[in-house]
Short mmCIF file of C-alpha atoms in Angstrom, two decimals:
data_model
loop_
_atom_site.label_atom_id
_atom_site.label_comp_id
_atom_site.label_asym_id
_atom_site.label_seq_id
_atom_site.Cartn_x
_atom_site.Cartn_y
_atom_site.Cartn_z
CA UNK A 1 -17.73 32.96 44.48
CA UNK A 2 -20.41 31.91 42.20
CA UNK A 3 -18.59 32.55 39.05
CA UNK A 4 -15.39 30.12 40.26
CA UNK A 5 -18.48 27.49 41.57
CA UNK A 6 -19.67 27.61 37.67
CA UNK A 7 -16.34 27.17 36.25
CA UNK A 8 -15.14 23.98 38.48
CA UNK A 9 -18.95 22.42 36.80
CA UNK A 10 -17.93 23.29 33.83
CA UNK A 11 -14.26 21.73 33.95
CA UNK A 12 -15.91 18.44 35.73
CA UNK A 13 -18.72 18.07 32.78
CA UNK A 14 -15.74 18.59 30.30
CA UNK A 15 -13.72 15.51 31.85
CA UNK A 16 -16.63 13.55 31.69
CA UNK A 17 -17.39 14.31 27.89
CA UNK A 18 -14.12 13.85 27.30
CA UNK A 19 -14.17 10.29 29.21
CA UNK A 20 -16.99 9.40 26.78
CA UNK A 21 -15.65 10.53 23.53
CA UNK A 22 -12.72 8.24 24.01
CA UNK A 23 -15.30 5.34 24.87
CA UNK A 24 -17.15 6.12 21.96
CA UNK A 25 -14.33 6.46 19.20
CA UNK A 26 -12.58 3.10 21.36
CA UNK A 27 -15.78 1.48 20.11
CA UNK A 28 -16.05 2.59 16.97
CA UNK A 29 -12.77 1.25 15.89
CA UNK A 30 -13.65 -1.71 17.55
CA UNK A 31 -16.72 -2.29 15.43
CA UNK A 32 -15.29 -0.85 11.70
CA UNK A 33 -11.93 -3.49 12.67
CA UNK A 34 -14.08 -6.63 13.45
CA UNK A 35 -16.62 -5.80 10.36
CA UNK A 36 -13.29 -5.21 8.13
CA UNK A 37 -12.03 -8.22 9.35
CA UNK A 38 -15.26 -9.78 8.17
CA UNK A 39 -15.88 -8.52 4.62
CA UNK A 40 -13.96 -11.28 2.68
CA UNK A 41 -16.79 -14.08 3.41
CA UNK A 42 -20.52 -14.24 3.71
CA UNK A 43 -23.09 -16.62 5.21
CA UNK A 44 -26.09 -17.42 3.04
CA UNK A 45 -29.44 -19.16 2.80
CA UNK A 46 -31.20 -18.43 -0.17
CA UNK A 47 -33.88 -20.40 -2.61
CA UNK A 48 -35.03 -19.85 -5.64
CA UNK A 49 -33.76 -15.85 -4.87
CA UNK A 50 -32.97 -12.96 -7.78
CA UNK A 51 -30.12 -11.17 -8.24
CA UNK A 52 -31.45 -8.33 -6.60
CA UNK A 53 -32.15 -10.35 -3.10
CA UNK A 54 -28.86 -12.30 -3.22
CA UNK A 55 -26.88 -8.23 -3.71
CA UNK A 56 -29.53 -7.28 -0.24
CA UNK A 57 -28.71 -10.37 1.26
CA UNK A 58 -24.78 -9.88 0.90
CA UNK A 59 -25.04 -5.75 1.79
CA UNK A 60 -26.52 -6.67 5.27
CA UNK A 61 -23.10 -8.25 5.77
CA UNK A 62 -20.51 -6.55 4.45
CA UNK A 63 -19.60 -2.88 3.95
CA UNK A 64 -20.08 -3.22 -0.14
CA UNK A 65 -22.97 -1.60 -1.79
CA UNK A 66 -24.20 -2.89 -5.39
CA UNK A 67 -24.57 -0.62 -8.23
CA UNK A 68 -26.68 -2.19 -11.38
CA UNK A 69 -29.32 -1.46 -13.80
CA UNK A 70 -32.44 -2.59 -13.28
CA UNK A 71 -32.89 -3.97 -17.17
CA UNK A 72 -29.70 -6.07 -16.67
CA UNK A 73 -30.84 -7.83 -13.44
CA UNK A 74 -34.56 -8.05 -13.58
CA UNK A 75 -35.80 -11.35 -14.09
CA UNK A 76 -32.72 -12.98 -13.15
CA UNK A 77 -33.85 -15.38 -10.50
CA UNK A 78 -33.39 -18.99 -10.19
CA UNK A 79 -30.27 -18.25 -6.95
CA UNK A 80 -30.63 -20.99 -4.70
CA UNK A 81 -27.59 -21.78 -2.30
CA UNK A 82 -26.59 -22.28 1.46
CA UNK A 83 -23.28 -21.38 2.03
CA UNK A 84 -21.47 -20.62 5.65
CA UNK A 85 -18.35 -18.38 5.87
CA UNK A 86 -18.27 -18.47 1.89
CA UNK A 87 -14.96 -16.08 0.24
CA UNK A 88 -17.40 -13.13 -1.43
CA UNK A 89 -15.16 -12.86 -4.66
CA UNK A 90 -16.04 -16.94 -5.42
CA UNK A 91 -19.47 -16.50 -4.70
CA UNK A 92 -20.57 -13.88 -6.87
CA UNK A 93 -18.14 -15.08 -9.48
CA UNK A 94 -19.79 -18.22 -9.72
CA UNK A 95 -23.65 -17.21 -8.92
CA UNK A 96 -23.05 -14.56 -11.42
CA UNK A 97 -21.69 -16.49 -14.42
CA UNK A 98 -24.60 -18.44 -13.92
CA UNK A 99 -27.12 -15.49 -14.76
CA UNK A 100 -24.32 -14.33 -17.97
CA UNK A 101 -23.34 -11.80 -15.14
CA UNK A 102 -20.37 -10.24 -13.85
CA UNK A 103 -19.14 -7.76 -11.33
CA UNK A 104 -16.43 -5.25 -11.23
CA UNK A 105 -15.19 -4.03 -7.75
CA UNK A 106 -14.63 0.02 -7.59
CA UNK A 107 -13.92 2.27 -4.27
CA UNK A 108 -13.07 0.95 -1.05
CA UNK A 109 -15.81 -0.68 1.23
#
């Protein structure tokens, strides 16, 4: 009697792991569909920022990570812009050019 007592526990705490998986993975698509959804524009507030700060700045909101060297960005500073909902391809285009910068995309965010 004990053994069947065990097994009915066991098949109760697998419906209710199984319950919460599916919540889980339900709200993990939710979150990488709404931040895909979002990666095309950014929302900015920066003065007198570097390079550096305005790639940190745009990595907290997006899924894109920036790969330089340190000799070709350091000392570029001067970025100072307040932008809202911004398309990320015109703003780094243009903020770039301005430091004799460019960018090239690679992977998939």
């Amino acid at each position: 009697m004990k053994i069947k007592h065990q097994f009915t526990d066991l098949h109760k705490d697998s419906k209710k792991r199984s319950k919460i998986c599916l919540l889980c993975a339900s709200l993990c698509m939710f979150t990488f569909t709404g931040g895909y959804a979002q990666t095309g524009k950014v929302s900015l507030n920066l003065n007198n920022a570097s390079v550096k700060e305005l790639f940190t700045a745009i990595e907290k909101q997006t899924p894109y990570r920036f790969s330089y060297r340190d000799v070709e960005v350091n000392g570029k500073t001067g970025i100072s812009l307040s932008v809202k909902d911004e398309e990320l391809k015109d703003l780094l285009t243009s903020e770039l050019a301005k430091q004799n910068l460019s960018y090239k995309v690679s992977g998939n965010p």
